Amino acid sequence: MIEEQLVGRGIQDPATLQAMRLVPRHLFVEDAMRARAYGDHPLPIGAGQTISQPFIVAFMTEALKLHEDARVLEIGTGSGYQAAVLSRMCRRIYTIERIDSLLSKARKLFDRLHYHNIVSRIDDGTEGWPSEAPFDGIIVTAAGPKIPEPLIEQLADPGIMVIPVGDHYTQELKLINKKNGNISVKTIELVRFVDLIGSHGW
Ligand code: SAM
């Protein structure tokens, strides 16, 4: 997975590669899917949701340009894999999921693997986590029709956010950079994610 799917396709950040070497991806998928856990594709995780393809996890993680002391907000905990990767790279991860059954499963894994720097809650992540803002990085792992305004407000300056934006079928992965009070937005990839459902989503 690391050499062929990530390094082979241009992922270079040593911290991202090391984190993805360390986190046991097979534990984040259902038992019946274990043999396919390191394959070059997303997989179902129950409740109609998915764990993203390894390359997309790496690409979005690298784009955040994180440092060891960073605090990161993730919207869409899902299996917990993306949060686990981030937790190996920075100080604290705040992750929000809207489906109870997924979050309780992910929390059990965080405990089992001793990933104690991940805090999580059930909520509408499109509202962000105002009491813990600002965040050095924000990663949204579900796709909505626009960039949620609360997330832009809760991004630190300097700070970077990655979020897929588009319709229900295809989206552009947007990289939002906040620096010296200015906000720039650029498209860095074409992607396909499940819906971001909430007051600032679908
Ligand atoms: N990051 C996940 C992982 O590593 O497994 C994959 C996330 S999955 C592609 C998208 C997740 O976003 C789903 O679990 C879905 O329930 C969640 N979601 C959708 N809208 C949300 C919202 N407004 N707030 C929080 N979670 C949301």
Coordinates of N, CA and C and ligand atoms in Angstrom, one line a residue:
M1 N 0.8 -1.2 0.0 CA 0.0 0.0 0.0 C 0.9 1.3 0.0
I2 N 1.9 1.3 0.9 CA 2.7 2.5 1.0 C 3.5 2.7 -0.3
E3 N 4.2 1.7 -0.7 CA 5.1 1.9 -1.8 C 4.4 2.1 -3.2
E4 N 3.4 1.2 -3.4 CA 2.7 1.3 -4.7 C 1.7 2.4 -4.8
Q5 N 0.8 2.4 -3.8 CA -0.4 3.3 -3.9 C 0.0 4.8 -3.5
L6 N 0.9 4.9 -2.5 CA 1.2 6.3 -2.0 C 2.4 6.9 -2.6
V7 N 3.6 6.3 -2.3 CA 4.9 6.8 -2.8 C 4.8 6.8 -4.4
G8 N 4.3 5.7 -4.9 CA 4.3 5.6 -6.4 C 3.4 6.6 -7.1
R9 N 2.5 7.2 -6.3 CA 1.6 8.2 -6.9 C 1.9 9.6 -6.4
G10 N 3.1 9.8 -5.8 CA 3.6 11.1 -5.5 C 3.4 11.6 -4.0
I11 N 2.9 10.8 -3.1 CA 2.9 11.2 -1.7 C 4.3 11.2 -1.2
Q12 N 4.7 12.3 -0.6 CA 6.1 12.5 -0.2 C 6.3 12.8 1.3
D13 N 5.3 13.3 1.9 CA 5.4 13.8 3.3 C 5.8 12.6 4.2
P14 N 7.0 12.6 4.8 CA 7.4 11.5 5.6 C 6.5 11.2 6.8
A15 N 5.9 12.3 7.4 CA 5.0 12.0 8.6 C 3.8 11.3 8.2
T16 N 3.2 11.7 7.0 CA 2.0 11.0 6.5 C 2.3 9.6 6.2
L17 N 3.4 9.3 5.5 CA 3.8 7.9 5.2 C 4.0 7.1 6.4
Q18 N 4.7 7.7 7.4 CA 5.0 6.9 8.6 C 3.7 6.6 9.4
A19 N 2.8 7.6 9.5 CA 1.5 7.4 10.2 C 0.7 6.3 9.5
M20 N 0.7 6.2 8.2 CA 0.0 5.2 7.5 C 0.6 3.8 7.5
R21 N 2.0 3.8 7.8 CA 2.6 2.6 8.0 C 2.2 2.0 9.4
L22 N 2.0 2.9 10.4 CA 1.8 2.5 11.7 C 0.4 2.1 12.0
V23 N -0.6 2.7 11.4 CA -2.0 2.5 11.8 C -2.5 1.2 11.1
P24 N -3.0 0.2 11.9 CA -3.5 -1.0 11.3 C -4.8 -0.9 10.6
R25 N -4.8 -0.6 9.4 CA -6.1 -0.3 8.6 C -7.1 -1.4 8.7
H26 N -6.5 -2.7 8.7 CA -7.4 -3.8 8.7 C -8.4 -3.9 9.9
L27 N -8.0 -3.2 11.0 CA -8.9 -3.2 12.2 C -10.0 -2.2 12.0
F28 N -9.9 -1.3 11.1 CA -11.0 -0.3 10.9 C -12.0 -0.7 9.9
V29 N -11.9 -1.9 9.3 CA -12.9 -2.4 8.4 C -13.6 -3.6 9.0
E30 N -14.8 -4.0 8.4 CA -15.5 -5.1 9.0 C -14.7 -6.4 8.7
D31 N -14.9 -7.4 9.6 CA -14.2 -8.6 9.6 C -14.2 -9.3 8.1
A32 N -15.3 -9.2 7.5 CA -15.4 -9.9 6.2 C -14.6 -9.1 5.1
M33 N -14.2 -7.9 5.4 CA -13.4 -7.1 4.4 C -11.9 -7.1 4.7
R34 N -11.5 -7.7 5.8 CA -10.1 -7.6 6.2 C -9.1 -7.9 5.1
A35 N -9.4 -8.9 4.3 CA -8.4 -9.3 3.3 C -8.2 -8.2 2.2
R36 N -9.2 -7.3 2.2 CA -9.2 -6.2 1.2 C -8.8 -4.9 1.8
A37 N -8.5 -4.9 3.1 CA -8.3 -3.6 3.8 C -7.2 -2.7 3.2
Y38 N -6.1 -3.3 2.6 CA -5.0 -2.5 2.1 C -5.1 -2.4 0.6
G39 N -6.2 -2.7 0.0 CA -6.4 -2.6 -1.5 C -6.7 -1.1 -1.9
D40 N -6.6 -0.9 -3.2 CA -6.6 0.5 -3.7 C -8.0 0.9 -4.0
H41 N -8.9 1.0 -2.9 CA -10.3 1.3 -3.1 C -10.9 1.6 -1.8
P42 N -12.1 2.4 -1.8 CA -12.8 2.5 -0.6 C -13.5 1.2 -0.2
L43 N -14.0 1.1 1.0 CA -14.7 -0.1 1.4 C -15.9 0.3 2.3
P44 N -17.0 -0.5 2.2 CA -18.2 -0.2 3.1 C -17.8 -0.4 4.6
I45 N -18.4 0.5 5.4 CA -18.1 0.3 6.9 C -19.5 0.2 7.6
G46 N -20.6 0.0 6.9 CA -21.9 -0.1 7.6 C -22.6 1.2 7.5
A47 N -23.9 1.2 7.8 CA -24.8 2.4 7.8 C -24.7 3.2 6.5
G48 N -24.4 2.5 5.4 CA -24.3 3.1 4.1 C -23.1 4.0 3.9
Q49 N -22.1 3.9 4.7 CA -20.9 4.8 4.7 C -19.7 4.0 4.3
T50 N -18.6 4.7 4.0 CA -17.3 4.1 3.5 C -16.1 4.6 4.2
I51 N -15.1 3.8 4.2 CA -13.7 4.2 4.6 C -13.0 4.6 3.3
S52 N -12.4 5.7 3.2 CA -11.8 6.2 1.9 C -10.6 5.3 1.5
Q53 N -10.4 5.4 0.1 CA -9.2 4.7 -0.5 C -8.0 5.2 0.2
P54 N -7.0 4.4 0.4 CA -5.7 4.8 1.1 C -5.1 6.1 0.4
F55 N -5.1 6.1 -0.9 CA -4.5 7.3 -1.6 C -5.2 8.6 -1.2
I56 N -6.5 8.6 -1.1 CA -7.2 9.8 -0.8 C -6.9 10.2 0.7
V57 N -6.9 9.2 1.6 CA -6.5 9.6 3.0 C -5.1 10.2 3.0
A58 N -4.2 9.7 2.3 CA -2.8 10.2 2.3 C -2.8 11.6 1.6
F59 N -3.5 11.8 0.5 CA -3.5 13.0 -0.2 C -4.1 14.1 0.6
M60 N -5.2 13.9 1.3 CA -5.8 14.9 2.1 C -5.0 15.2 3.3
T61 N -4.4 14.2 3.9 CA -3.5 14.4 5.1 C -2.3 15.2 4.7
E62 N -1.6 14.9 3.7 CA -0.5 15.6 3.2 C -0.8 17.1 2.9
A63 N -2.0 17.3 2.3 CA -2.4 18.7 1.9 C -2.5 19.6 3.2
L64 N -2.8 19.0 4.3 CA -3.0 19.9 5.5 C -1.7 20.5 6.1
K65 N -0.5 19.9 5.6 CA 0.8 20.4 6.0 C 0.9 20.6 7.5
L66 N 0.7 19.5 8.2 CA 0.6 19.5 9.7 C 1.9 19.5 10.4
H67 N 2.0 20.1 11.6 CA 3.2 20.0 12.4 C 2.8 19.2 13.7
E68 N 3.8 18.8 14.5 CA 3.5 17.9 15.6 C 2.6 18.6 16.7
D69 N 2.6 19.9 16.7 CA 1.8 20.6 17.8 C 0.4 20.9 17.3
A70 N 0.1 20.5 16.1 CA -1.2 21.0 15.5 C -2.4 20.4 16.2
R71 N -3.5 21.1 16.2 CA -4.8 20.6 16.6 C -5.7 20.6 15.4
V72 N -6.3 19.4 15.1 CA -7.0 19.2 13.9 C -8.5 18.8 14.1
L73 N -9.4 19.4 13.3 CA -10.8 19.0 13.4 C -11.1 18.2 12.2
E74 N -11.7 17.0 12.4 CA -12.2 16.1 11.3 C -13.8 16.1 11.4
I75 N -14.4 16.2 10.3 CA -15.8 16.0 10.2 C -16.1 14.7 9.4
G76 N -16.8 13.8 10.1 CA -17.0 12.5 9.5 C -16.0 11.4 10.0
T77 N -16.2 11.0 11.2 CA -15.3 10.0 11.8 C -15.3 8.7 11.1
G78 N -16.5 8.3 10.7 CA -16.7 7.0 10.0 C -16.1 5.9 10.7
S79 N -15.1 5.2 10.1 CA -14.5 4.0 10.8 C -13.5 4.5 11.9
G80 N -13.0 5.7 11.8 CA -12.0 6.2 12.7 C -10.6 6.2 12.1
Y81 N -10.5 5.6 10.9 CA -9.1 5.5 10.3 C -8.4 6.8 10.0
Q82 N -9.1 7.7 9.4 CA -8.5 9.0 9.1 C -8.0 9.7 10.4
A83 N -8.9 9.7 11.4 CA -8.6 10.3 12.7 C -7.3 9.6 13.3
A84 N -7.3 8.3 13.2 CA -6.2 7.5 13.8 C -4.9 7.9 13.1
V85 N -4.9 8.1 11.7 CA -3.7 8.5 11.0 C -3.2 9.9 11.5
L86 N -4.2 10.8 11.6 CA -3.9 12.2 12.1 C -3.3 12.2 13.5
S87 N -3.8 11.3 14.3 CA -3.4 11.2 15.7 C -2.0 10.8 15.9
R88 N -1.4 10.1 14.9 CA 0.0 9.7 15.0 C 0.9 10.9 14.5
M89 N 0.3 12.0 14.0 CA 1.1 13.1 13.5 C 1.0 14.4 14.2
C90 N 0.0 14.6 15.0 CA -0.2 15.9 15.7 C -0.7 15.7 17.1
R91 N -0.9 16.9 17.7 CA -1.1 17.0 19.2 C -2.5 16.4 19.6
R92 N -3.5 16.9 18.9 CA -4.9 16.6 19.3 C -5.8 16.6 18.1
I93 N -6.7 15.6 18.1 CA -7.7 15.4 17.0 C -9.1 15.5 17.6
Y94 N -9.9 16.4 17.0 CA -11.3 16.5 17.4 C -12.1 16.0 16.2
T95 N -12.9 14.9 16.4 CA -13.6 14.3 15.3 C -15.1 14.2 15.6
I96 N -15.9 14.6 14.6 CA -17.4 14.6 14.8 C -18.0 13.6 13.8
E97 N -19.0 12.8 14.3 CA -19.7 11.9 13.5 C -21.2 12.1 13.8
R98 N -22.1 11.8 12.8 CA -23.5 12.0 13.0 C -24.2 10.6 13.3
I99 N -23.5 9.5 13.0 CA -24.1 8.2 13.2 C -23.5 7.5 14.4
D100 N -24.4 7.3 15.4 CA -24.0 6.7 16.7 C -23.2 5.4 16.6
S101 N -23.8 4.5 15.8 CA -23.2 3.1 15.7 C -21.7 3.2 15.2
L102 N -21.5 4.1 14.3 CA -20.1 4.2 13.7 C -19.2 4.8 14.8
L103 N -19.6 5.8 15.5 CA -18.7 6.5 16.4 C -18.4 5.5 17.6
S104 N -19.4 4.8 18.0 CA -19.1 3.9 19.2 C -18.1 2.8 18.8
K105 N -18.2 2.4 17.6 CA -17.2 1.4 17.1 C -15.8 2.0 17.0
A106 N -15.7 3.2 16.5 CA -14.4 3.9 16.3 C -13.8 4.2 17.7
R107 N -14.7 4.6 18.6 CA -14.2 4.9 20.0 C -13.5 3.7 20.6
K108 N -14.1 2.5 20.4 CA -13.6 1.3 21.0 C -12.2 1.0 20.5
L109 N -12.0 1.3 19.2 CA -10.7 1.1 18.5 C -9.7 2.1 19.1
F110 N -10.1 3.4 19.2 CA -9.2 4.4 19.7 C -8.6 3.9 21.1
D111 N -9.5 3.4 21.9 CA -9.1 2.9 23.3 C -8.2 1.7 23.1
R112 N -8.6 0.8 22.3 CA -7.8 -0.4 22.2 C -6.4 -0.2 21.7
L113 N -6.3 0.8 20.8 CA -5.0 1.1 20.2 C -4.2 2.2 21.0
H114 N -4.8 2.7 22.1 CA -4.3 3.7 22.9 C -4.0 5.0 22.2
Y115 N -5.0 5.4 21.3 CA -4.9 6.7 20.6 C -5.7 7.7 21.5
H116 N -5.0 8.1 22.6 CA -5.7 8.9 23.6 C -5.8 10.4 23.3
N117 N -5.2 10.8 22.2 CA -5.2 12.2 21.8 C -6.4 12.5 20.8
I118 N -7.3 11.6 20.7 CA -8.5 11.8 19.8 C -9.7 12.0 20.7
V119 N -10.4 13.2 20.5 CA -11.7 13.4 21.2 C -12.8 13.4 20.2
S120 N -13.9 12.9 20.5 CA -14.9 12.7 19.5 C -16.3 13.0 20.1
R121 N -17.2 13.3 19.2 CA -18.6 13.5 19.7 C -19.6 13.3 18.5
I122 N -20.8 13.0 18.9 CA -21.9 12.9 17.9 C -22.5 14.3 17.8
D123 N -22.6 14.8 16.5 CA -23.2 16.1 16.3 C -23.3 16.3 14.8
D124 N -23.8 17.5 14.4 CA -23.7 17.9 13.0 C -22.4 18.7 12.9
G125 N -21.5 18.0 12.2 CA -20.1 18.6 12.1 C -20.1 19.8 11.2
T126 N -21.1 20.1 10.4 CA -21.1 21.3 9.6 C -21.1 22.6 10.5
E127 N -21.4 22.4 11.7 CA -21.4 23.5 12.7 C -20.0 23.7 13.3
G128 N -19.1 22.7 13.1 CA -17.8 22.7 13.7 C -17.9 22.4 15.1
W129 N -16.8 22.8 15.9 CA -16.7 22.5 17.3 C -16.2 23.9 17.9
P130 N -17.2 24.8 18.0 CA -16.8 26.2 18.4 C -16.0 26.3 19.7
S131 N -16.3 25.5 20.7 CA -15.7 25.7 22.0 C -14.2 25.3 21.9
E132 N -13.8 24.6 20.9 CA -12.4 24.1 20.8 C -11.6 24.9 19.7
A133 N -12.3 25.7 19.0 CA -11.7 26.5 17.8 C -10.7 27.5 18.4
P134 N -9.7 28.0 17.6 CA -9.5 27.7 16.2 C -8.7 26.4 16.0
F135 N -8.8 25.8 14.8 CA -8.0 24.6 14.5 C -7.0 24.9 13.4
D136 N -5.8 24.3 13.6 CA -4.7 24.5 12.6 C -5.0 23.8 11.3
G137 N -5.8 22.7 11.4 CA -6.2 22.0 10.2 C -7.7 21.6 10.3
I138 N -8.4 21.6 9.2 CA -9.8 21.0 9.2 C -9.9 20.1 8.0
I139 N -10.4 18.9 8.3 CA -10.5 17.9 7.2 C -12.0 17.4 7.2
V140 N -12.7 17.6 6.1 CA -14.1 17.1 6.0 C -14.1 15.9 5.0
T141 N -14.5 14.8 5.6 CA -14.5 13.6 4.8 C -15.8 13.1 4.3
A142 N -16.7 14.1 4.0 CA -18.0 13.9 3.3 C -18.2 15.1 2.5
A143 N -19.0 15.0 1.4 CA -19.1 16.1 0.5 C -20.4 16.8 0.5
G144 N -20.3 18.2 0.5 CA -21.5 19.0 0.6 C -21.6 19.9 -0.6
P145 N -22.6 20.7 -0.7 CA -22.8 21.6 -1.9 C -22.0 22.9 -1.8
K146 N -21.5 23.2 -0.6 CA -20.7 24.4 -0.4 C -19.7 24.2 0.8
I147 N -18.8 25.2 1.0 CA -17.9 25.1 2.2 C -18.7 25.7 3.4
P148 N -18.9 24.9 4.5 CA -19.7 25.5 5.6 C -19.0 26.7 6.2
E149 N -19.8 27.8 6.3 CA -19.2 29.0 6.9 C -18.6 28.8 8.3
P150 N -19.3 28.1 9.2 CA -18.7 28.0 10.5 C -17.3 27.3 10.5
L151 N -17.0 26.5 9.5 CA -15.7 25.9 9.4 C -14.7 26.9 9.0
I152 N -15.0 27.8 8.1 CA -14.1 28.8 7.7 C -13.8 29.7 8.9
E153 N -14.8 30.0 9.7 CA -14.6 30.9 10.9 C -13.7 30.2 11.9
Q154 N -13.8 28.8 12.0 CA -13.1 28.1 13.0 C -11.7 27.7 12.6
L155 N -11.3 28.0 11.4 CA -10.0 27.7 10.9 C -9.0 28.8 11.5
A156 N -7.9 28.3 12.0 CA -6.9 29.3 12.6 C -6.3 30.1 11.4
D157 N -5.6 31.1 11.8 CA -4.8 31.9 10.8 C -3.4 31.9 11.3
P158 N -2.4 31.2 10.7 CA -2.6 30.5 9.5 C -3.3 29.1 9.7
G159 N -4.0 28.6 8.7 CA -4.6 27.3 8.8 C -5.0 26.8 7.4
I160 N -5.2 25.5 7.3 CA -5.6 24.9 6.1 C -6.7 23.9 6.3
M161 N -7.7 24.0 5.3 CA -8.8 23.1 5.3 C -8.9 22.3 4.0
V162 N -9.3 21.0 4.1 CA -9.6 20.3 2.8 C -11.0 19.8 2.9
I163 N -11.7 19.9 1.8 CA -13.2 19.5 1.8 C -13.6 19.3 0.4
P164 N -14.3 18.1 0.2 CA -14.9 17.9 -1.1 C -16.2 18.7 -1.3
V165 N -16.3 19.4 -2.4 CA -17.5 20.2 -2.7 C -18.1 19.9 -4.1
G166 N -19.4 19.6 -4.2 CA -20.0 19.4 -5.5 C -21.4 18.8 -5.4
D167 N -21.8 18.0 -6.3 CA -23.1 17.4 -6.2 C -23.0 16.0 -5.6
H168 N -24.1 15.2 -5.7 CA -24.1 13.9 -5.0 C -23.2 12.9 -5.7
Y169 N -22.7 13.1 -6.9 CA -21.9 12.1 -7.6 C -20.5 12.4 -7.8
T170 N -20.1 13.6 -8.1 CA -18.7 14.0 -8.2 C -18.4 15.3 -7.5
Q171 N -17.2 15.4 -7.0 CA -16.9 16.7 -6.3 C -15.5 17.1 -6.6
E172 N -15.2 18.4 -6.3 CA -13.8 18.9 -6.4 C -13.3 18.9 -5.0
L173 N -12.1 18.5 -4.8 CA -11.5 18.6 -3.4 C -10.9 20.0 -3.3
K174 N -11.4 20.8 -2.4 CA -11.0 22.2 -2.3 C -10.0 22.3 -1.2
L175 N -8.9 23.1 -1.4 CA -7.9 23.4 -0.4 C -8.1 24.9 -0.1
I176 N -8.4 25.1 1.2 CA -8.7 26.5 1.7 C -7.5 26.9 2.6
N177 N -6.9 28.0 2.2 CA -5.8 28.5 3.0 C -6.1 29.8 3.6
K178 N -6.0 29.9 4.9 CA -6.2 31.2 5.6 C -4.9 31.7 6.1
K179 N -4.5 32.9 5.6 CA -3.2 33.5 6.0 C -3.3 35.0 6.0
N180 N -2.8 35.6 7.1 CA -2.9 37.0 7.3 C -4.2 37.6 7.0
G181 N -5.3 36.9 7.4 CA -6.6 37.4 7.2 C -7.2 37.2 5.8
N182 N -6.4 36.6 4.9 CA -6.9 36.3 3.6 C -7.3 34.9 3.4
I183 N -8.3 34.6 2.6 CA -8.7 33.2 2.3 C -8.6 32.9 0.9
S184 N -7.8 31.8 0.5 CA -7.7 31.4 -0.9 C -8.3 30.0 -1.0
V185 N -8.9 29.8 -2.1 CA -9.5 28.4 -2.4 C -9.0 27.9 -3.7
K186 N -8.5 26.7 -3.7 CA -8.2 26.1 -5.0 C -8.6 24.6 -5.1
T187 N -8.8 24.1 -6.3 CA -9.2 22.7 -6.5 C -7.9 21.9 -6.7
I188 N -7.8 20.8 -5.9 CA -6.6 20.0 -6.0 C -6.8 18.6 -6.5
E189 N -8.1 18.2 -6.6 CA -8.3 16.8 -7.1 C -9.8 16.6 -7.4
L190 N -10.2 15.7 -8.2 CA -11.6 15.3 -8.4 C -11.8 14.1 -7.6
V191 N -12.9 14.0 -6.8 CA -13.2 13.0 -5.9 C -14.6 12.6 -5.9
R192 N -14.9 11.5 -5.1 CA -16.3 11.0 -4.9 C -16.4 10.6 -3.5
F193 N -17.2 11.4 -2.7 CA -17.5 11.1 -1.3 C -19.0 10.9 -1.1
V194 N -19.3 10.3 0.1 CA -20.7 10.2 0.5 C -21.1 11.7 1.0
D195 N -22.5 11.8 1.1 CA -23.0 13.1 1.4 C -22.7 13.7 2.8
L196 N -22.4 14.9 2.9 CA -22.3 15.7 4.1 C -23.7 16.2 4.5
I197 N -24.2 15.6 5.5 CA -25.6 15.9 5.8 C -25.7 16.9 7.1
G198 N -26.3 18.0 6.9 CA -26.4 18.9 8.1 C -26.8 20.3 7.7
S199 N -26.8 21.2 8.7 CA -27.4 22.5 8.5 C -26.6 23.3 7.4
H200 N -25.3 23.0 7.3 CA -24.5 23.7 6.2 C -24.1 22.7 5.2
G201 N -24.8 21.6 5.1 CA -24.5 20.5 4.1 C -25.8 20.2 3.3
W202 N -26.0 19.0 2.9 CA -27.2 18.6 2.2 C -28.4 18.5 3.2
Ligands
SAM1 N1 -13.1 9.6 7.7 C1 -13.8 8.3 7.7 C2 -12.9 7.2 7.9 O1 -11.7 7.3 8.0 O2 -13.4 6.0 7.9 C3 -14.6 8.2 6.4 C4 -15.8 9.0 6.4 S1 -17.1 8.5 5.5 C5 -16.5 8.7 3.8 C6 -18.1 10.0 5.8 C7 -18.7 10.1 7.1 O3 -19.2 11.4 7.3 C8 -19.8 9.1 7.4 O4 -19.5 8.3 8.5 C9 -21.0 10.1 7.7 O5 -21.9 9.5 8.6 C10 -20.3 11.3 8.2 N2 -21.1 12.6 8.1 C11 -21.9 13.0 7.1 N3 -22.4 14.2 7.4 C12 -21.9 14.5 8.6 C13 -22.0 15.7 9.5 N4 -22.8 16.7 9.2 N5 -21.4 15.6 10.7 C14 -20.6 14.6 11.1 N6 -20.5 13.5 10.3 C15 -21.1 13.5 9.1

